[in-house]
Coordinates of C-alpha atoms in Angstrom, one line a residue:
M1 CA 166.1 22.6 92.6
S2 CA 165.6 21.8 88.9
N3 CA 166.3 18.0 89.4
D4 CA 163.9 18.0 92.4
L5 CA 161.2 19.7 90.4
V6 CA 161.4 17.2 87.5
E7 CA 161.3 14.2 90.0
A8 CA 158.3 15.7 91.7
A9 CA 156.6 16.5 88.3
T10 CA 157.3 12.8 87.2
Q11 CA 155.5 11.6 90.3
Q12 CA 152.6 13.8 89.5
S13 CA 152.4 12.8 85.9
E14 CA 149.8 10.0 86.4
S15 CA 147.5 12.4 88.2
V16 CA 148.0 15.0 85.6
I17 CA 147.2 12.7 82.7
Q18 CA 144.2 11.2 84.4
L19 CA 142.6 14.7 84.9
A20 CA 143.4 15.6 81.3
Q21 CA 141.8 12.4 80.1
D22 CA 138.6 13.1 82.1
L23 CA 138.5 16.5 80.5
I24 CA 139.0 15.3 76.9
R25 CA 136.2 12.9 77.4
Q26 CA 133.9 15.8 77.9
P27 CA 133.1 17.4 74.6
S28 CA 133.5 21.2 74.9
R29 CA 133.6 22.5 71.4
G30 CA 133.4 26.3 71.3
G31 CA 130.0 27.6 70.5
I32 CA 128.6 23.9 70.1
D33 CA 128.7 22.1 73.3
D34 CA 127.6 22.9 76.8
Y35 CA 130.5 23.9 78.9
A36 CA 129.1 22.9 82.2
P37 CA 130.1 19.3 82.1
V38 CA 133.8 19.9 81.5
L39 CA 133.9 22.7 84.1
D40 CA 132.2 20.3 86.5
V41 CA 135.0 17.8 86.1
L42 CA 137.4 20.6 87.2
E43 CA 135.2 21.7 90.0
T44 CA 135.0 18.3 91.5
W45 CA 138.8 18.0 91.3
L46 CA 139.5 21.3 92.9
A47 CA 136.9 20.9 95.6
G48 CA 138.4 17.5 96.4
R49 CA 141.7 19.3 97.2
S50 CA 140.1 22.1 98.9
L51 CA 141.5 24.7 96.4
P52 CA 139.7 28.0 96.4
H53 CA 137.9 28.6 93.2
R54 CA 134.8 30.1 91.9
R55 CA 132.8 30.3 88.6
L56 CA 133.0 33.1 86.1
H57 CA 129.9 34.4 84.2
D58 CA 129.6 36.8 81.4
D59 CA 127.1 39.9 81.4
E60 CA 124.3 37.5 80.4
G61 CA 125.0 35.2 83.2
Q62 CA 126.5 32.4 81.1
L63 CA 129.1 30.3 82.7
V64 CA 132.5 31.1 80.9
G65 CA 135.1 29.7 83.1
L66 CA 136.6 28.8 86.6
L67 CA 139.2 30.9 88.5
V68 CA 141.4 29.4 91.1
E69 CA 143.2 31.9 93.5
I70 CA 146.1 30.9 95.7
A71 CA 147.1 34.0 97.9
G72 CA 150.5 34.1 99.5
T73 CA 150.7 35.4 103.1
R74 CA 152.7 38.6 102.1
S75 CA 151.6 41.5 99.8
G76 CA 153.1 41.2 96.3
M77 CA 152.2 41.0 92.7
W78 CA 149.8 38.4 91.3
W79 CA 150.5 36.1 88.3
T80 CA 148.0 34.1 86.2
L81 CA 148.4 30.7 84.4
D82 CA 145.7 30.4 81.7
A83 CA 144.5 27.4 79.8
C84 CA 141.3 27.2 77.8
L85 CA 138.8 24.2 78.3
D86 CA 136.8 24.7 75.1
T87 CA 138.1 23.3 71.9
A88 CA 138.1 23.6 68.2
P89 CA 135.3 21.6 66.3
F90 CA 135.9 18.0 65.6
G91 CA 135.6 18.4 61.8
D92 CA 134.9 15.3 59.7
E93 CA 134.7 12.7 62.5
A94 CA 134.8 9.8 60.0
S95 CA 138.3 10.8 58.9
W96 CA 139.6 10.6 62.4
D97 CA 141.7 7.4 63.2
F98 CA 140.1 7.4 66.7
P99 CA 137.1 9.0 68.3
P100 CA 137.7 12.7 69.1
T101 CA 136.8 12.3 72.8
I102 CA 138.7 8.9 73.4
G103 CA 141.1 10.5 75.8
D104 CA 143.5 7.4 75.7
I105 CA 147.2 7.0 75.6
H106 CA 148.6 5.5 72.4
E107 CA 152.5 4.9 72.0
G108 CA 153.1 7.8 74.4
W109 CA 150.6 10.3 73.0
L110 CA 147.5 11.6 74.8
R111 CA 144.8 11.5 72.0
G112 CA 141.6 13.4 71.6
R113 CA 140.3 16.9 70.9
G114 CA 141.8 19.3 73.5
A115 CA 144.9 17.1 74.3
A116 CA 147.1 19.8 72.7
D117 CA 144.8 22.9 73.0
S118 CA 144.6 23.0 76.0
K119 CA 143.2 20.5 78.4
L120 CA 146.5 19.0 79.3
A121 CA 147.9 22.4 80.2
A122 CA 144.8 23.0 82.2
S123 CA 145.5 19.9 84.3
V124 CA 149.1 20.9 84.6
F125 CA 148.2 24.3 85.9
C126 CA 145.7 23.0 88.4
H127 CA 148.2 20.6 89.8
I128 CA 150.8 23.4 90.3
A129 CA 148.1 25.5 92.1
A130 CA 147.6 22.6 94.3
D131 CA 151.5 22.2 95.0
L132 CA 151.6 25.9 95.9
H133 CA 148.4 25.8 98.2
G134 CA 150.2 24.0 100.9
H135 CA 153.1 26.5 100.9
R136 CA 151.3 29.8 100.9
G137 CA 153.5 31.1 103.7
D138 CA 156.5 30.9 101.4
F139 CA 155.6 33.4 98.8
A140 CA 154.4 36.9 98.3
G141 CA 151.5 38.0 96.1
G142 CA 149.4 35.2 94.5
L143 CA 148.9 32.7 91.7
A144 CA 145.6 32.7 89.8
V145 CA 144.6 29.9 87.4
L146 CA 142.2 30.9 84.8
L147 CA 140.3 28.0 83.1
D148 CA 138.3 29.7 80.5
V149 CA 135.8 28.8 77.7
D150 CA 134.4 30.8 74.8
E151 CA 138.0 31.0 73.5
H152 CA 137.7 29.1 70.3
T153 CA 134.6 31.2 69.4
G154 CA 136.8 34.2 69.3
G155 CA 134.5 35.7 72.1
F156 CA 137.0 35.2 74.8
G157 CA 134.2 35.2 77.4
G158 CA 136.2 33.7 80.2
A159 CA 139.2 36.0 79.9
L160 CA 136.7 39.1 79.7
A161 CA 134.9 37.9 82.7
Y162 CA 138.1 37.6 84.6
L163 CA 139.4 41.1 83.6
A164 CA 136.0 42.6 84.6
D165 CA 135.8 40.8 88.1
D166 CA 136.2 43.3 90.8
R167 CA 137.1 40.5 93.3
A168 CA 140.1 39.2 91.2
A169 CA 143.5 40.6 91.9
R170 CA 144.9 42.3 88.8
P171 CA 147.8 40.2 87.4
A172 CA 151.1 41.6 86.6
G173 CA 151.5 39.0 83.9
V174 CA 149.9 36.0 82.4
M175 CA 151.3 32.7 81.0
I176 CA 149.0 31.0 78.6
G177 CA 149.4 27.2 78.1
Y178 CA 149.3 26.9 74.3
P179 CA 151.5 23.9 73.3
G180 CA 154.9 23.7 71.5
M181 CA 158.2 23.0 73.2
D182 CA 160.6 25.0 71.0
E183 CA 159.4 28.5 71.4
V184 CA 158.1 30.9 74.0
V185 CA 155.6 33.1 72.3
V186 CA 156.2 36.7 73.6
G187 CA 154.1 38.7 71.1
G188 CA 151.6 38.5 68.2
R189 CA 150.1 40.7 65.5
G190 CA 147.1 42.6 66.6
L191 CA 143.8 42.7 64.5
W192 CA 141.2 45.1 63.1
R193 CA 138.0 43.4 61.9
A194 CA 135.1 45.0 60.1
T195 CA 132.1 44.1 58.1
I196 CA 131.5 46.0 55.0
S197 CA 128.0 46.5 53.6
V198 CA 127.8 47.0 49.8
H199 CA 124.6 48.2 48.4
A200 CA 123.0 48.0 44.9
P201 CA 119.5 48.3 43.4
S202 CA 117.6 45.0 43.7
G203 CA 115.4 43.7 41.1
H204 CA 114.6 40.7 39.0
S205 CA 117.5 38.9 37.2
G206 CA 115.6 38.5 34.0
S207 CA 114.6 42.3 33.7
S208 CA 115.4 44.1 30.5
R209 CA 117.1 46.8 32.6
T210 CA 120.8 46.1 33.3
T211 CA 121.8 46.6 36.9
V212 CA 125.1 46.0 38.7
S213 CA 124.2 43.8 41.7
A214 CA 125.6 44.0 45.2
I215 CA 127.6 41.0 44.6
S216 CA 129.4 42.5 41.6
R217 CA 130.2 45.6 43.5
A218 CA 131.5 43.6 46.5
A219 CA 133.7 41.5 44.1
R220 CA 135.2 44.8 42.8
L221 CA 135.8 45.8 46.4
V222 CA 137.7 42.6 47.1
Q223 CA 139.9 43.4 44.2
L224 CA 140.6 46.9 45.5
L225 CA 141.4 45.5 48.9
D226 CA 143.7 42.8 47.7
A227 CA 145.5 45.5 45.7
A228 CA 146.0 47.7 48.7
E229 CA 149.6 48.4 49.6
L230 CA 150.8 47.5 53.1
P231 CA 154.1 48.2 54.7
D232 CA 156.7 45.4 54.7
V233 CA 158.6 43.9 57.6
G234 CA 161.5 46.3 57.1
D235 CA 159.6 49.4 58.1
G236 CA 162.1 50.4 60.9
S237 CA 159.9 49.3 63.8
G238 CA 161.8 46.1 64.6
F239 CA 158.6 44.1 64.7
P240 CA 159.4 40.8 62.8
L241 CA 156.1 40.4 61.0
P242 CA 154.3 42.6 58.4
P243 CA 150.7 43.6 58.6
K244 CA 148.3 41.4 56.6
L245 CA 144.9 41.9 55.0
T246 CA 142.5 39.0 54.3
V247 CA 138.8 39.0 53.1
T248 CA 137.3 36.1 55.1
A249 CA 133.7 36.1 54.1
I250 CA 131.2 37.3 51.5
T251 CA 127.5 36.8 51.9
G252 CA 124.6 38.1 49.9
G253 CA 121.9 36.8 47.5
Q254 CA 119.5 34.0 47.5
G255 CA 118.2 31.8 44.8
F256 CA 118.4 32.6 41.0
S257 CA 115.9 35.3 40.1
V258 CA 116.6 38.1 42.3
T259 CA 119.5 40.6 41.9
P260 CA 120.6 41.2 45.5
G261 CA 120.6 44.7 46.9
L262 CA 123.0 44.0 49.7
C263 CA 126.2 42.0 50.1
S264 CA 128.4 41.9 53.3
V265 CA 132.2 41.5 53.2
N266 CA 134.3 40.6 56.3
V267 CA 137.8 41.7 56.3
D268 CA 140.5 40.9 58.7
L269 CA 143.6 43.2 59.0
R270 CA 146.5 42.0 61.2
L271 CA 148.2 44.9 62.9
T272 CA 151.8 45.8 63.8
P273 CA 153.3 48.7 65.8
S274 CA 153.8 50.7 62.6
F275 CA 150.4 49.8 61.1
D276 CA 147.7 50.4 63.8
A277 CA 143.9 50.2 63.9
G278 CA 143.7 53.8 62.4
D279 CA 145.9 52.8 59.5
A280 CA 143.8 49.7 59.0
E281 CA 140.5 51.8 58.8
T282 CA 142.0 54.5 56.7
L283 CA 143.0 51.8 54.2
V284 CA 139.5 50.2 54.0
R285 CA 137.7 53.4 53.8
K286 CA 140.0 54.4 50.9
A287 CA 139.0 51.3 49.2
T288 CA 135.2 51.7 49.8
A289 CA 135.5 55.4 48.6
E290 CA 137.2 54.2 45.3
L291 CA 134.5 51.6 44.8
D292 CA 131.7 54.2 45.4
A293 CA 133.4 56.6 43.0
E294 CA 133.9 53.9 40.3
M295 CA 130.6 52.0 40.6
P296 CA 128.1 54.1 42.5
G297 CA 125.4 52.6 44.5
P298 CA 122.2 53.7 45.9
L299 CA 123.7 54.1 49.4
P300 CA 127.3 54.7 50.4
T301 CA 129.3 51.6 51.2
Q302 CA 129.3 51.1 55.1
V303 CA 132.2 49.9 57.2
D304 CA 131.4 48.6 60.7
T305 CA 134.4 47.9 62.9
V306 CA 133.7 44.5 64.8
A307 CA 136.9 44.0 66.9
V308 CA 140.3 45.8 67.6
W309 CA 143.1 44.3 69.3
P310 CA 146.6 45.9 69.5
P311 CA 149.9 43.9 68.7
F312 CA 152.0 43.1 71.6
R313 CA 155.7 42.1 72.1
L314 CA 157.7 41.5 75.3
Q315 CA 161.3 41.6 75.3
P316 CA 163.0 38.3 76.5
D317 CA 164.2 40.1 79.7
E318 CA 160.6 41.3 80.6
Q319 CA 158.4 39.4 82.9
P320 CA 156.8 36.9 82.7
A321 CA 158.7 35.9 79.6
A322 CA 162.0 36.1 81.3
A323 CA 161.1 33.6 84.1
L324 CA 159.6 31.3 81.7
I325 CA 162.6 31.3 79.3
D326 CA 165.2 31.2 82.1
A327 CA 163.3 28.2 83.6
A328 CA 163.3 26.4 80.3
T329 CA 166.9 27.1 79.9
S330 CA 167.7 25.7 83.3
F331 CA 166.2 22.4 82.3
G332 CA 168.4 22.3 79.2
L333 CA 165.8 23.3 76.7
S334 CA 166.9 25.4 73.8
V335 CA 163.8 27.8 73.3
R336 CA 163.5 31.0 71.3
P337 CA 161.3 33.9 71.9
K338 CA 158.8 34.2 68.9
V339 CA 156.3 36.7 67.8
A340 CA 153.3 34.8 66.4
G341 CA 151.4 35.7 63.2
P342 CA 147.9 34.7 64.7
S343 CA 146.4 36.8 67.3
N344 CA 145.7 35.2 70.9
I345 CA 144.5 36.2 74.3
G346 CA 147.9 38.0 74.7
N347 CA 146.5 40.6 72.4
L348 CA 143.4 41.0 74.6
L349 CA 145.5 41.2 77.7
A350 CA 147.7 43.8 76.0
K351 CA 144.7 46.0 75.5
H352 CA 144.5 46.1 79.2
D353 CA 148.2 46.6 79.8
I354 CA 148.9 43.1 81.1
A355 CA 152.0 41.4 79.9
A356 CA 151.7 37.7 78.6
T357 CA 153.3 34.9 77.1
A358 CA 151.2 32.8 74.7
G359 CA 152.7 29.5 74.3
F360 CA 155.1 26.9 75.8
G361 CA 154.0 23.4 76.3
V362 CA 154.3 19.8 75.2
P363 CA 155.0 18.8 71.4
Y364 CA 151.7 18.1 69.6
K365 CA 150.1 16.9 66.3
G366 CA 146.7 17.6 64.8
L367 CA 146.0 20.8 66.6
H368 CA 142.6 22.1 65.3
G369 CA 142.7 19.3 62.8
L370 CA 142.4 15.5 62.6
N371 CA 143.8 13.2 65.2
E372 CA 144.9 15.7 67.8
R373 CA 147.4 14.5 70.4
A374 CA 150.0 15.6 72.8
D375 CA 153.4 14.0 73.4
L376 CA 153.6 12.9 77.1
A377 CA 157.4 12.1 77.1
S378 CA 158.1 15.9 77.7
L379 CA 155.2 16.3 80.3
P380 CA 157.4 16.3 83.4
T381 CA 159.8 18.8 82.0
V382 CA 157.1 21.1 80.9
Y383 CA 155.4 20.9 84.3
A384 CA 158.7 21.6 86.1
V385 CA 159.5 24.6 83.8
Y386 CA 156.1 26.2 84.6
Q387 CA 156.5 25.4 88.3
Q388 CA 160.0 26.9 88.5
A389 CA 158.8 29.9 86.5
V390 CA 155.9 30.6 89.0
L391 CA 158.0 30.1 92.0
E392 CA 160.6 32.6 90.7
L393 CA 158.0 35.2 90.0
L394 CA 156.2 34.7 93.3
H395 CA 159.5 34.9 95.3
R396 CA 160.4 38.0 93.3
S397 CA 157.2 39.5 94.5

């Protein structure tokens, strides 16, 4: 079956690349561009092949994705392929060697923003859905393809709308099409994020009375946070990465003549099974209590939690990781399961008790940076790996 799948994927490659090029040529930077044009490209493609699909909207009615659903004729578990259609910003366009929306092929590389993350994967997944559509009688359960936007903003509106949709079958697992051919990402650190409000008396910077500004208090808080002790990777949990604390933003003050009375500090803590959200909040509140004791302000320092995602980790023999790893191995690939440092949609899914892999795809360069591009030489193999994994999961159902 493996050779047949690769041959079929090779025959599909031209169509897969063409659709990916059309998607790249529609700018869809997260939080910047209108998402409708890039989703329109896919809707036209799906409708032309009579694939059942519908739009997803968030609570405010904003368009946040498309959902393709291919139901088998027998009852069974559903599985989902997910690829985002929004992208990172372009950055300094003058520093690119080519226009970010060029969508061309140069020396075997598909070029342009989204080529790697993740418009090529979106095209692959749509083609796999089209392949299955004509063979619905052969499998149980069903396959959903989530084509989401609002991912690079960190809002994950498409994924949240999918999870909240009462009409959508609850998936047993999700395979997310992030790129990279050497690894299957089976886990990631979680996150706890908070904004900390640091207060101080405001006044004129030239006043004869000396006051400690909110910025000075915030700077001291950053020192306390940076000095906080975190457990290391050898904590006995078996999780391969340690927790991590990063101060990601400080805002406050304006001009030169006013001593600011408020400064905000954003802190990002990456979680592990042995260092959870409660531990993160305890650590931060300990630092703010030390600040208030050492440098009292007019109001207590306030901690407002912004987001909490749990860490996740699948074992290599858990689905859908097992199906994806086994399929890659059957095609002669040497892939290793990896727990990633950055968080991803897999963490969001873990919060809903849905197993996920978060990365296997073509080799790439320039992801989120300059000159993003994806290597097309391995496209047929990646296509065949995902198709075999899906077929294995559906037949298991």
